[in-house]
PDB file of C-alpha atoms in Angstrom:
ATOM      1  CA  MET A  16       0.025   0.029  -0.013  1.00  0.00           C
ATOM      2  CA  LYS A  17       1.484   3.407  -1.024  1.00  0.00           C
ATOM      3  CA  ALA A  18       1.926   6.044   1.561  1.00  0.00           C
ATOM      4  CA  SER A  19      -0.001   8.628  -0.602  1.00  0.00           C
ATOM      5  CA  ASN A  20      -3.005   6.243  -0.474  1.00  0.00           C
ATOM      6  CA  LEU A  21      -3.096   6.017   3.271  1.00  0.00           C
ATOM      7  CA  ARG A  22      -2.473   9.409   4.876  1.00  0.00           C
ATOM      8  CA  ALA A  23      -1.004  12.777   4.235  1.00  0.00           C
ATOM      9  CA  PHE A  24       2.503  13.720   5.542  1.00  0.00           C
ATOM     10  CA  LYS A  25       2.948  15.294   8.905  1.00  0.00           C
ATOM     11  CA  LEU A  26       5.714  17.764   9.399  1.00  0.00           C
ATOM     12  CA  ARG A  27       7.040  19.424  12.651  1.00  0.00           C
ATOM     13  CA  LEU A  28      10.095  21.172  13.822  1.00  0.00           C
ATOM     14  CA  THR A  29      12.146  19.270  16.328  1.00  0.00           C
ATOM     15  CA  ALA A  30      13.906  20.876  19.334  1.00  0.00           C
ATOM     16  CA  ASN A  31      17.058  21.062  17.270  1.00  0.00           C
ATOM     17  CA  GLY A  32      15.117  22.806  14.526  1.00  0.00           C
ATOM     18  CA  TRP A  33      13.733  25.415  16.913  1.00  0.00           C
ATOM     19  CA  VAL A  34      17.136  26.143  18.284  1.00  0.00           C
ATOM     20  CA  PHE A  35      18.613  26.385  14.809  1.00  0.00           C
ATOM     21  CA  LEU A  36      15.799  28.684  13.577  1.00  0.00           C
ATOM     22  CA  LEU A  37      16.185  30.824  16.685  1.00  0.00           C
ATOM     23  CA  ALA A  38      19.833  31.197  15.989  1.00  0.00           C
ATOM     24  CA  VAL A  39      19.251  32.232  12.351  1.00  0.00           C
ATOM     25  CA  VAL A  40      16.794  34.876  13.537  1.00  0.00           C
ATOM     26  CA  THR A  41      19.249  36.140  16.131  1.00  0.00           C
ATOM     27  CA  ILE A  42      22.030  36.385  13.635  1.00  0.00           C
ATOM     28  CA  PHE A  43      19.665  38.157  11.147  1.00  0.00           C
ATOM     29  CA  LEU A  44      18.916  40.815  13.771  1.00  0.00           C
ATOM     30  CA  VAL A  45      22.512  41.254  14.672  1.00  0.00           C
ATOM     31  CA  SER A  46      23.437  41.688  10.940  1.00  0.00           C
ATOM     32  CA  ILE A  47      20.709  44.420  10.587  1.00  0.00           C
ATOM     33  CA  ASN A  48      21.805  46.157  13.753  1.00  0.00           C
ATOM     34  CA  TYR A  49      25.491  46.295  12.643  1.00  0.00           C
ATOM     35  CA  SER A  50      24.804  46.506   8.895  1.00  0.00           C
ATOM     36  CA  ASN A  51      27.556  43.845   8.441  1.00  0.00           C
ATOM     37  CA  ASN A  52      27.373  42.130   5.033  1.00  0.00           C
ATOM     38  CA  LEU A  53      29.596  39.144   6.332  1.00  0.00           C
ATOM     39  CA  ILE A  54      27.087  38.451   9.012  1.00  0.00           C
ATOM     40  CA  PHE A  55      24.317  38.742   6.490  1.00  0.00           C
ATOM     41  CA  SER A  56      26.032  36.249   4.294  1.00  0.00           C
ATOM     42  CA  PHE A  57      26.428  33.821   7.245  1.00  0.00           C
ATOM     43  CA  CYS A  58      22.795  34.183   8.144  1.00  0.00           C
ATOM     44  CA  PHE A  59      21.644  33.378   4.618  1.00  0.00           C
ATOM     45  CA  LEU A  60      23.934  30.484   4.496  1.00  0.00           C
ATOM     46  CA  LEU A  61      22.341  29.023   7.661  1.00  0.00           C
ATOM     47  CA  LEU A  62      18.938  29.727   6.155  1.00  0.00           C
ATOM     48  CA  ALA A  63      19.918  27.786   3.015  1.00  0.00           C
ATOM     49  CA  VAL A  64      21.045  24.853   5.159  1.00  0.00           C
ATOM     50  CA  PHE A  65      17.647  25.055   6.973  1.00  0.00           C
ATOM     51  CA  LEU A  66      15.734  24.889   3.681  1.00  0.00           C
ATOM     52  CA  VAL A  67      17.915  22.174   2.073  1.00  0.00           C
ATOM     53  CA  SER A  68      17.522  20.025   5.255  1.00  0.00           C
ATOM     54  CA  LEU A  69      13.816  20.275   4.781  1.00  0.00           C
ATOM     55  CA  TRP A  70      14.027  19.161   1.074  1.00  0.00           C
ATOM     56  CA  LEU A  71      16.315  16.290   1.848  1.00  0.00           C
ATOM     57  CA  ASN A  72      14.108  15.114   4.634  1.00  0.00           C
ATOM     58  CA  LEU A  73      11.105  15.209   2.358  1.00  0.00           C
ATOM     59  CA  ARG A  74      12.978  13.327  -0.338  1.00  0.00           C
ATOM     60  CA  ASN A  75      14.182  10.737   2.173  1.00  0.00           C
ATOM     61  CA  ILE A  76      10.622   9.632   2.834  1.00  0.00           C
ATOM     62  CA  LEU A  77       9.077   9.905  -0.608  1.00  0.00           C
ATOM     63  CA  GLY A  78       8.829   6.537  -2.406  1.00  0.00           C
ATOM     64  CA  ILE A  79       8.640   4.461   0.742  1.00  0.00           C
ATOM     65  CA  GLU A  80       6.070   1.655   0.712  1.00  0.00           C
ATOM     66  CA  GLY A  81       5.177  -1.019   3.227  1.00  0.00           C
ATOM     67  CA  ARG A  82       3.542  -4.351   3.347  1.00  0.00           C
ATOM     68  CA  VAL A  83       2.634  -6.418   6.604  1.00  0.00           C
ATOM     69  CA  THR A  84       2.768 -10.088   6.803  1.00  0.00           C
ATOM     70  CA  ALA A  85      -0.004 -11.578   9.129  1.00  0.00           C
ATOM     71  CA  ALA A  86       1.051 -12.072  12.644  1.00  0.00           C
ATOM     72  CA  ASP A  87       0.547 -15.156  14.720  1.00  0.00           C
ATOM     73  CA  SER A  88      -1.979 -14.902  17.522  1.00  0.00           C
ATOM     74  CA  VAL A  89      -0.674 -14.614  21.036  1.00  0.00           C
ATOM     75  CA  HIS A  90      -2.057 -14.526  24.529  1.00  0.00           C
ATOM     76  CA  ALA A  91      -2.707 -11.362  26.412  1.00  0.00           C
ATOM     77  CA  GLY A  92       0.317 -10.011  28.113  1.00  0.00           C
ATOM     78  CA  GLN A  93       2.695 -11.242  25.327  1.00  0.00           C
ATOM     79  CA  SER A  94       4.394  -9.453  22.501  1.00  0.00           C
ATOM     80  CA  LEU A  95       2.647  -9.395  19.144  1.00  0.00           C
ATOM     81  CA  VAL A  96       5.308  -9.311  16.376  1.00  0.00           C
ATOM     82  CA  TYR A  97       4.520  -8.074  12.864  1.00  0.00           C
ATOM     83  CA  ARG A  98       6.950  -8.512   9.951  1.00  0.00           C
ATOM     84  CA  VAL A  99       6.883  -5.353   7.850  1.00  0.00           C
ATOM     85  CA  LEU A 100       8.373  -5.235   4.337  1.00  0.00           C
ATOM     86  CA  ILE A 101       9.804  -1.802   3.568  1.00  0.00           C
ATOM     87  CA  GLU A 102      10.300  -1.029  -0.105  1.00  0.00           C
ATOM     88  CA  ASN A 103      12.137   1.816  -1.654  1.00  0.00           C
ATOM     89  CA  SER A 104      10.654   2.464  -5.107  1.00  0.00           C
ATOM     90  CA  SER A 105      12.549   5.763  -5.755  1.00  0.00           C
ATOM     91  CA  ALA A 106      15.882   6.503  -7.283  1.00  0.00           C
ATOM     92  CA  HIS A 107      17.414   7.744  -3.984  1.00  0.00           C
ATOM     93  CA  HIS A 108      18.871   5.978  -1.004  1.00  0.00           C
ATOM     94  CA  LYS A 109      16.711   6.244   2.089  1.00  0.00           C
ATOM     95  CA  ALA A 110      18.599   6.705   5.318  1.00  0.00           C
ATOM     96  CA  GLN A 111      17.721   6.443   9.116  1.00  0.00           C
ATOM     97  CA  LEU A 112      14.080   5.727   8.824  1.00  0.00           C
ATOM     98  CA  HIS A 113      12.149   5.020  11.999  1.00  0.00           C
ATOM     99  CA  ILE A 114       9.237   2.547  11.809  1.00  0.00           C
ATOM    100  CA  THR A 115       6.627   2.526  14.487  1.00  0.00           C
ATOM    101  CA  ASP A 116       7.555   0.365  17.416  1.00  0.00           C
ATOM    102  CA  ALA A 117      10.739  -0.926  15.770  1.00  0.00           C
ATOM    103  CA  THR A 118      13.867  -0.865  17.890  1.00  0.00           C
ATOM    104  CA  GLU A 119      16.440   0.182  15.073  1.00  0.00           C
ATOM    105  CA  LEU A 120      16.674   2.744  12.413  1.00  0.00           C
ATOM    106  CA  VAL A 121      16.301   1.409   8.796  1.00  0.00           C
ATOM    107  CA  SER A 122      18.245   2.383   5.671  1.00  0.00           C
ATOM    108  CA  VAL A 123      17.109   1.124   2.250  1.00  0.00           C
ATOM    109  CA  ALA A 124      19.023   1.339  -0.946  1.00  0.00           C
ATOM    110  CA  SER A 125      17.339   2.466  -4.209  1.00  0.00           C
ATOM    111  CA  GLY A 126      15.008  -0.261  -5.557  1.00  0.00           C
ATOM    112  CA  ASP A 127      15.727  -2.448  -2.559  1.00  0.00           C
ATOM    113  CA  SER A 128      13.606  -3.771   0.284  1.00  0.00           C
ATOM    114  CA  THR A 129      14.105  -4.916   3.820  1.00  0.00           C
ATOM    115  CA  TYR A 130      12.076  -6.542   6.581  1.00  0.00           C
ATOM    116  CA  VAL A 131      11.532  -4.875   9.882  1.00  0.00           C
ATOM    117  CA  SER A 132      10.077  -6.568  13.056  1.00  0.00           C
ATOM    118  CA  VAL A 133       7.441  -4.398  14.729  1.00  0.00           C
ATOM    119  CA  SER A 134       6.708  -5.653  18.268  1.00  0.00           C
ATOM    120  CA  GLN A 135       3.698  -4.467  20.341  1.00  0.00           C
ATOM    121  CA  THR A 136       2.770  -5.796  23.859  1.00  0.00           C
ATOM    122  CA  VAL A 137      -0.954  -6.637  24.013  1.00  0.00           C
ATOM    123  CA  HIS A 138      -2.903  -6.406  27.167  1.00  0.00           C
ATOM    124  CA  GLU A 139      -6.508  -7.368  26.280  1.00  0.00           C
ATOM    125  CA  ARG A 140      -7.950 -10.446  24.736  1.00  0.00           C
ATOM    126  CA  GLY A 141     -10.244 -10.322  21.711  1.00  0.00           C
ATOM    127  CA  GLN A 142     -10.074  -8.908  18.236  1.00  0.00           C
ATOM    128  CA  ARG A 143      -7.232  -6.382  17.837  1.00  0.00           C
ATOM    129  CA  SER A 144      -8.146  -3.818  15.171  1.00  0.00           C
ATOM    130  CA  GLU A 145      -5.937  -2.671  12.309  1.00  0.00           C
ATOM    131  CA  GLN A 146      -2.932  -0.687  13.467  1.00  0.00           C
ATOM    132  CA  ALA A 147      -1.202   1.945  11.267  1.00  0.00           C
ATOM    133  CA  VAL A 148       2.535   1.502  10.622  1.00  0.00           C
ATOM    134  CA  ARG A 149       4.164   4.914  10.634  1.00  0.00           C
ATOM    135  CA  VAL A 150       7.529   5.753   9.080  1.00  0.00           C
ATOM    136  CA  THR A 151       9.359   8.787  10.410  1.00  0.00           C
ATOM    137  CA  SER A 152      12.426  10.635   9.107  1.00  0.00           C
ATOM    138  CA  ARG A 153      14.718  13.222  10.735  1.00  0.00           C
ATOM    139  CA  TRP A 154      17.530  12.842   8.328  1.00  0.00           C
ATOM    140  CA  PRO A 155      19.910  14.488   7.735  1.00  0.00           C
ATOM    141  CA  LEU A 156      20.353  17.134  10.502  1.00  0.00           C
ATOM    142  CA  GLU A 157      17.301  16.306  12.724  1.00  0.00           C
ATOM    143  CA  LEU A 158      15.856  19.688  12.314  1.00  0.00           C
ATOM    144  CA  PHE A 159      12.574  18.425  11.005  1.00  0.00           C
ATOM    145  CA  GLU A 160      10.375  15.384  11.782  1.00  0.00           C
ATOM    146  CA  LEU A 161       8.407  14.167   8.803  1.00  0.00           C
ATOM    147  CA  SER A 162       6.157  11.222   9.001  1.00  0.00           C
ATOM    148  CA  CYS A 163       3.250   9.285   7.351  1.00  0.00           C
ATOM    149  CA  ASP A 164       1.423   6.067   7.604  1.00  0.00           C
ATOM    150  CA  ILE A 165       2.546   3.580   4.930  1.00  0.00           C
ATOM    151  CA  CYS A 166       0.373   0.541   5.687  1.00  0.00           C
ATOM    152  CA  LEU A 167      -1.975  -1.111   8.135  1.00  0.00           C
ATOM    153  CA  CYS A 168      -1.257  -4.129  10.293  1.00  0.00           C
ATOM    154  CA  PRO A 169      -4.140  -6.662   9.874  1.00  0.00           C
ATOM    155  CA  THR A 170      -6.604  -7.536  12.521  1.00  0.00           C
ATOM    156  CA  VAL A 171      -5.326 -10.228  14.908  1.00  0.00           C
ATOM    157  CA  LEU A 172      -7.310 -12.379  17.483  1.00  0.00           C
ATOM    158  CA  ILE A 173      -5.671 -12.099  20.869  1.00  0.00           C
ATOM    159  CA  TYR A 174      -6.188 -15.253  23.052  1.00  0.00           C
ATOM    160  CA  PRO A 175      -6.913 -14.813  26.785  1.00  0.00           C
ATOM    161  CA  GLN A 176      -4.038 -14.975  29.296  1.00  0.00           C
ATOM    162  CA  ALA A 177      -3.512 -18.575  30.520  1.00  0.00           C
ATOM    163  CA  VAL A 178      -3.442 -18.819  34.321  1.00  0.00           C
ATOM    164  CA  GLU A 179      -3.753 -21.956  36.421  1.00  0.00           C
ATOM    165  CA  HIS A 180      -6.292 -20.852  39.025  1.00  0.00           C
ATOM    166  CA  LYS A 181      -7.499 -24.404  39.541  1.00  0.00           C
ATOM    167  CA  PRO A 182      -6.393 -27.940  38.693  1.00  0.00           C
ATOM    168  CA  VAL A 183      -7.606 -29.281  35.329  1.00  0.00           C
ATOM    169  CA  GLN A 184     -11.168 -30.760  35.593  1.00  0.00           C
ATOM    170  CA  LEU A 185     -11.911 -32.859  32.590  1.00  0.00           C
ATOM    171  CA  ARG A 186     -15.463 -34.406  32.683  1.00  0.00           C
ATOM    172  CA  SER A 187     -15.781 -37.725  30.964  1.00  0.00           C
ATOM    173  CA  ALA A 188     -17.513 -37.713  27.599  1.00  0.00           C
ATOM    174  CA  GLY A 189     -17.988 -41.515  27.387  1.00  0.00           C
ATOM    175  CA  ASN A 190     -16.216 -42.049  24.022  1.00  0.00           C
ATOM    176  CA  ASN A 191     -12.675 -42.961  23.032  1.00  0.00           C
ATOM    177  CA  ALA A 192     -10.117 -40.296  22.635  1.00  0.00           C
ATOM    178  CA  HIS A 193      -6.361 -41.047  22.374  1.00  0.00           C
ATOM    179  CA  LEU A 194      -4.547 -44.286  23.155  1.00  0.00           C
ATOM    180  CA  HIS A 195      -3.994 -45.656  26.596  1.00  0.00           C
ATOM    181  CA  ASP A 196      -0.987 -47.538  28.092  1.00  0.00           C
ATOM    182  CA  ALA A 197      -2.682 -50.883  28.007  1.00  0.00           C
ATOM    183  CA  SER A 198      -0.903 -53.206  25.543  1.00  0.00           C
ATOM    184  CA  ASP A 199      -0.716 -56.746  24.247  1.00  0.00           C
ATOM    185  CA  GLU A 200       1.931 -57.094  21.533  1.00  0.00           C
ATOM    186  CA  LEU A 201       4.521 -54.731  20.047  1.00  0.00           C
ATOM    187  CA  ALA A 202       3.307 -53.427  16.741  1.00  0.00           C
ATOM    188  CA  GLY A 203       6.084 -51.051  15.708  1.00  0.00           C
ATOM    189  CA  LEU A 204       7.642 -47.722  16.379  1.00  0.00           C
ATOM    190  CA  LYS A 205       6.419 -44.181  15.727  1.00  0.00           C
ATOM    191  CA  ALA A 206       7.925 -40.681  16.055  1.00  0.00           C
ATOM    192  CA  TYR A 207       7.520 -39.142  19.463  1.00  0.00           C
ATOM    193  CA  GLN A 208       4.811 -36.434  19.912  1.00  0.00           C
ATOM    194  CA  ALA A 209       4.111 -34.222  22.849  1.00  0.00           C
ATOM    195  CA  GLY A 210       2.056 -36.180  25.406  1.00  0.00           C
ATOM    196  CA  ASP A 211       3.474 -39.627  24.603  1.00  0.00           C
ATOM    197  CA  ASN A 212       4.347 -41.700  27.681  1.00  0.00           C
ATOM    198  CA  LEU A 213       8.038 -41.364  28.284  1.00  0.00           C
ATOM    199  CA  ARG A 214       8.149 -45.030  29.557  1.00  0.00           C
ATOM    200  CA  ARG A 215       7.424 -46.072  25.988  1.00  0.00           C
ATOM    201  CA  VAL A 216      10.382 -44.342  24.427  1.00  0.00           C
ATOM    202  CA  HIS A 217      12.628 -46.779  22.523  1.00  0.00           C
ATOM    203  CA  TRP A 218      15.932 -45.738  24.041  1.00  0.00           C
ATOM    204  CA  LYS A 219      18.132 -47.836  21.761  1.00  0.00           C
ATOM    205  CA  SER A 220      16.804 -46.104  18.638  1.00  0.00           C
ATOM    206  CA  LEU A 221      17.369 -42.812  20.416  1.00  0.00           C
ATOM    207  CA  ALA A 222      21.099 -43.807  20.963  1.00  0.00           C
ATOM    208  CA  LYS A 223      21.500 -45.124  17.430  1.00  0.00           C
ATOM    209  CA  HIS A 224      19.664 -42.575  15.314  1.00  0.00           C
ATOM    210  CA  ASP A 225      19.406 -39.565  17.693  1.00  0.00           C
ATOM    211  CA  GLN A 226      15.710 -39.418  17.140  1.00  0.00           C
ATOM    212  CA  TRP A 227      12.854 -39.844  19.756  1.00  0.00           C
ATOM    213  CA  VAL A 228      10.596 -42.773  18.867  1.00  0.00           C
ATOM    214  CA  VAL A 229       8.032 -44.637  20.967  1.00  0.00           C
ATOM    215  CA  ARG A 230       6.732 -48.160  20.885  1.00  0.00           C
ATOM    216  CA  GLN A 231       3.192 -48.879  19.736  1.00  0.00           C
ATOM    217  CA  PHE A 232       1.298 -51.994  20.754  1.00  0.00           C
ATOM    218  CA  ASP A 233      -1.760 -53.907  19.489  1.00  0.00           C
ATOM    219  CA  GLY A 234      -4.829 -54.228  21.506  1.00  0.00           C
ATOM    220  CA  GLU A 235      -4.742 -50.804  23.043  1.00  0.00           C
ATOM    221  CA  GLU A 236      -7.751 -49.357  24.628  1.00  0.00           C
ATOM    222  CA  GLY A 237      -9.002 -45.837  24.286  1.00  0.00           C
ATOM    223  CA  GLU A 238      -8.942 -43.225  27.127  1.00  0.00           C
ATOM    224  CA  PRO A 239     -12.263 -41.320  27.510  1.00  0.00           C
ATOM    225  CA  SER A 240     -12.451 -37.888  26.034  1.00  0.00           C
ATOM    226  CA  GLY A 241     -13.572 -35.082  28.296  1.00  0.00           C
ATOM    227  CA  TRP A 242     -15.319 -31.811  28.522  1.00  0.00           C
ATOM    228  CA  LEU A 243     -13.812 -28.544  29.991  1.00  0.00           C
ATOM    229  CA  CYS A 244     -16.924 -26.777  31.432  1.00  0.00           C
ATOM    230  CA  TRP A 245     -17.578 -23.222  32.365  1.00  0.00           C
ATOM    231  CA  GLU A 246     -19.515 -24.403  35.446  1.00  0.00           C
ATOM    232  CA  ASP A 247     -16.346 -25.965  36.999  1.00  0.00           C
ATOM    233  CA  THR A 248     -14.868 -22.431  37.370  1.00  0.00           C
ATOM    234  CA  ALA A 249     -17.890 -20.965  39.261  1.00  0.00           C
ATOM    235  CA  SER A 250     -15.756 -20.031  42.341  1.00  0.00           C
ATOM    236  CA  LEU A 251     -13.578 -17.560  40.325  1.00  0.00           C
ATOM    237  CA  GLN A 252     -14.120 -14.113  39.011  1.00  0.00           C
ATOM    238  CA  TYR A 253     -15.384 -13.625  35.457  1.00  0.00           C
ATOM    239  CA  GLU A 254     -11.996 -12.918  33.704  1.00  0.00           C
ATOM    240  CA  GLU A 255     -10.254 -15.572  35.978  1.00  0.00           C
ATOM    241  CA  ARG A 256     -12.740 -18.193  34.752  1.00  0.00           C
ATOM    242  CA  ILE A 257     -11.720 -17.338  31.092  1.00  0.00           C
ATOM    243  CA  SER A 258      -7.999 -17.441  31.848  1.00  0.00           C
ATOM    244  CA  CYS A 259      -8.387 -20.678  33.880  1.00  0.00           C
ATOM    245  CA  LEU A 260     -10.237 -22.420  31.074  1.00  0.00           C
ATOM    246  CA  THR A 261      -7.578 -21.104  28.583  1.00  0.00           C
ATOM    247  CA  GLU A 262      -4.893 -22.785  30.822  1.00  0.00           C
ATOM    248  CA  TRP A 263      -6.894 -26.128  30.720  1.00  0.00           C
ATOM    249  CA  VAL A 264      -7.199 -25.927  27.017  1.00  0.00           C
ATOM    250  CA  VAL A 265      -3.485 -25.360  26.535  1.00  0.00           C
ATOM    251  CA  TYR A 266      -2.668 -28.196  28.986  1.00  0.00           C
ATOM    252  CA  CYS A 267      -4.930 -30.682  27.252  1.00  0.00           C
ATOM    253  CA  TYR A 268      -3.451 -29.846  23.914  1.00  0.00           C
ATOM    254  CA  ALA A 269       0.118 -30.261  25.284  1.00  0.00           C
ATOM    255  CA  THR A 270      -0.666 -33.629  26.804  1.00  0.00           C
ATOM    256  CA  ASN A 271      -2.349 -34.771  23.542  1.00  0.00           C
ATOM    257  CA  ARG A 272      -5.780 -35.212  25.187  1.00  0.00           C
ATOM    258  CA  GLU A 273      -9.068 -35.276  23.332  1.00  0.00           C
ATOM    259  CA  PHE A 274     -11.194 -32.518  24.882  1.00  0.00           C
ATOM    260  CA  GLY A 275     -14.292 -30.429  24.297  1.00  0.00           C
ATOM    261  CA  LEU A 276     -15.320 -27.022  25.626  1.00  0.00           C
ATOM    262  CA  ARG A 277     -18.636 -26.041  27.136  1.00  0.00           C
ATOM    263  CA  LEU A 278     -19.371 -22.400  27.415  1.00  0.00           C
ATOM    264  CA  PRO A 279     -22.548 -20.395  27.987  1.00  0.00           C
ATOM    265  CA  GLN A 280     -24.715 -20.814  24.854  1.00  0.00           C
ATOM    266  CA  HIS A 281     -21.824 -22.573  22.987  1.00  0.00           C
ATOM    267  CA  SER A 282     -20.028 -25.890  22.903  1.00  0.00           C
ATOM    268  CA  ILE A 283     -17.184 -27.303  20.831  1.00  0.00           C
ATOM    269  CA  THR A 284     -17.310 -31.141  20.516  1.00  0.00           C
ATOM    270  CA  PRO A 285     -14.363 -33.149  21.793  1.00  0.00           C
ATOM    271  CA  ALA A 286     -11.443 -33.522  19.500  1.00  0.00           C
ATOM    272  CA  ARG A 287      -7.639 -32.934  19.608  1.00  0.00           C
ATOM    273  CA  GLY A 288      -4.958 -31.316  17.572  1.00  0.00           C
ATOM    274  CA  SER A 289      -4.031 -27.742  16.546  1.00  0.00           C
ATOM    275  CA  GLN A 290      -7.379 -27.036  14.967  1.00  0.00           C
ATOM    276  CA  GLN A 291      -9.249 -27.901  18.147  1.00  0.00           C
ATOM    277  CA  LEU A 292      -6.766 -25.685  20.075  1.00  0.00           C
ATOM    278  CA  TYR A 293      -7.555 -22.754  17.778  1.00  0.00           C
ATOM    279  CA  GLN A 294     -11.297 -23.182  17.982  1.00  0.00           C
ATOM    280  CA  CYS A 295     -11.389 -23.360  21.791  1.00  0.00           C
ATOM    281  CA  LEU A 296      -8.997 -20.444  22.274  1.00  0.00           C
ATOM    282  CA  SER A 297     -10.883 -18.345  19.765  1.00  0.00           C
ATOM    283  CA  ALA A 298     -14.178 -19.102  21.473  1.00  0.00           C
ATOM    284  CA  LEU A 299     -12.745 -17.931  24.755  1.00  0.00           C
ATOM    285  CA  ALA A 300     -11.079 -14.813  23.181  1.00  0.00           C
ATOM    286  CA  VAL A 301     -14.378 -13.433  21.864  1.00  0.00           C
ATOM    287  CA  LEU A 302     -16.390 -13.897  25.033  1.00  0.00           C
ATOM    288  CA  PRO A 303     -17.929 -10.549  26.071  1.00  0.00           C
ATOM    289  CA  TYR A 304     -16.157  -8.508  28.668  1.00  0.00           C
ATOM    290  CA  LYS A 305     -19.216  -7.780  30.810  1.00  0.00           C
ATOM    291  CA  GLU A 306     -20.107 -10.550  33.179  1.00  0.00           C
ATOM    292  CA  ASP A 307     -23.825  -9.789  33.132  1.00  0.00           C
ATOM    293  CA  SER A 308     -23.938 -10.475  29.416  1.00  0.00           C
ATOM    294  CA  VAL A 309     -22.889 -14.209  29.959  1.00  0.00           C
ATOM    295  CA  PRO A 310     -25.110 -16.556  31.833  1.00  0.00           C
ATOM    296  CA  CYS A 311     -23.474 -18.298  34.776  1.00  0.00           C
TER     297      CYS A 311
END
């Protein structure tokens, strides 16, 4: 998205610029008082430097374009990181550009591009609206600060903060979920996944191939899937209930459990995997903020 399509430029004098301008005015008054041509010449030289600095600053920001790659969702209290592609479509080198929330100044050669990481700490769950990415230039003498918005960060869903207020309570759903430790006969080996029993790791393969594998057996039984229920957090405050359920969801996913989520007026059937994690966290993230709008 081009800068001109998003917002007009904003220009202001910096503290250095005000001091420089005050010095020019003072020298001009002195030159008038003493009718000294040499002081007049020096005054106009400083004024020329002032105007050239303005022109160079304007040229330094013209032709800058930006694109933002979608950021991964994070939990409230964590840093949301956007990757911003800065492109220089002009014939001039761009020096010492500051991008919103970036920690370092950026320089981009003519016709070149570079990536910048923009990090923002988020404090509230829910849908985060589009955020403008602003480029600012004070080059070359830091007399002027010229800025404009070059693109928008896309909307991102912020998950609730995960806090273990209570031990996990998983109500049985009565159907099979993932495999239990019961076994009859060795069926083979499979790659280790989070939640697999460490007692079933095949240590000889680990020593030989430097890869984690676990033993699989025939005749295994299923472990019952379960429900994470809103009612089981009734002793907590409203936002604490949401953060507690978030912690339970993350725990069940990390231990490879099959789980469902029961919320007021909404349920997600038991399943496992990253898609189930996303659906449950998204449902918790968009719960209304006012407790009286959600049935207990």
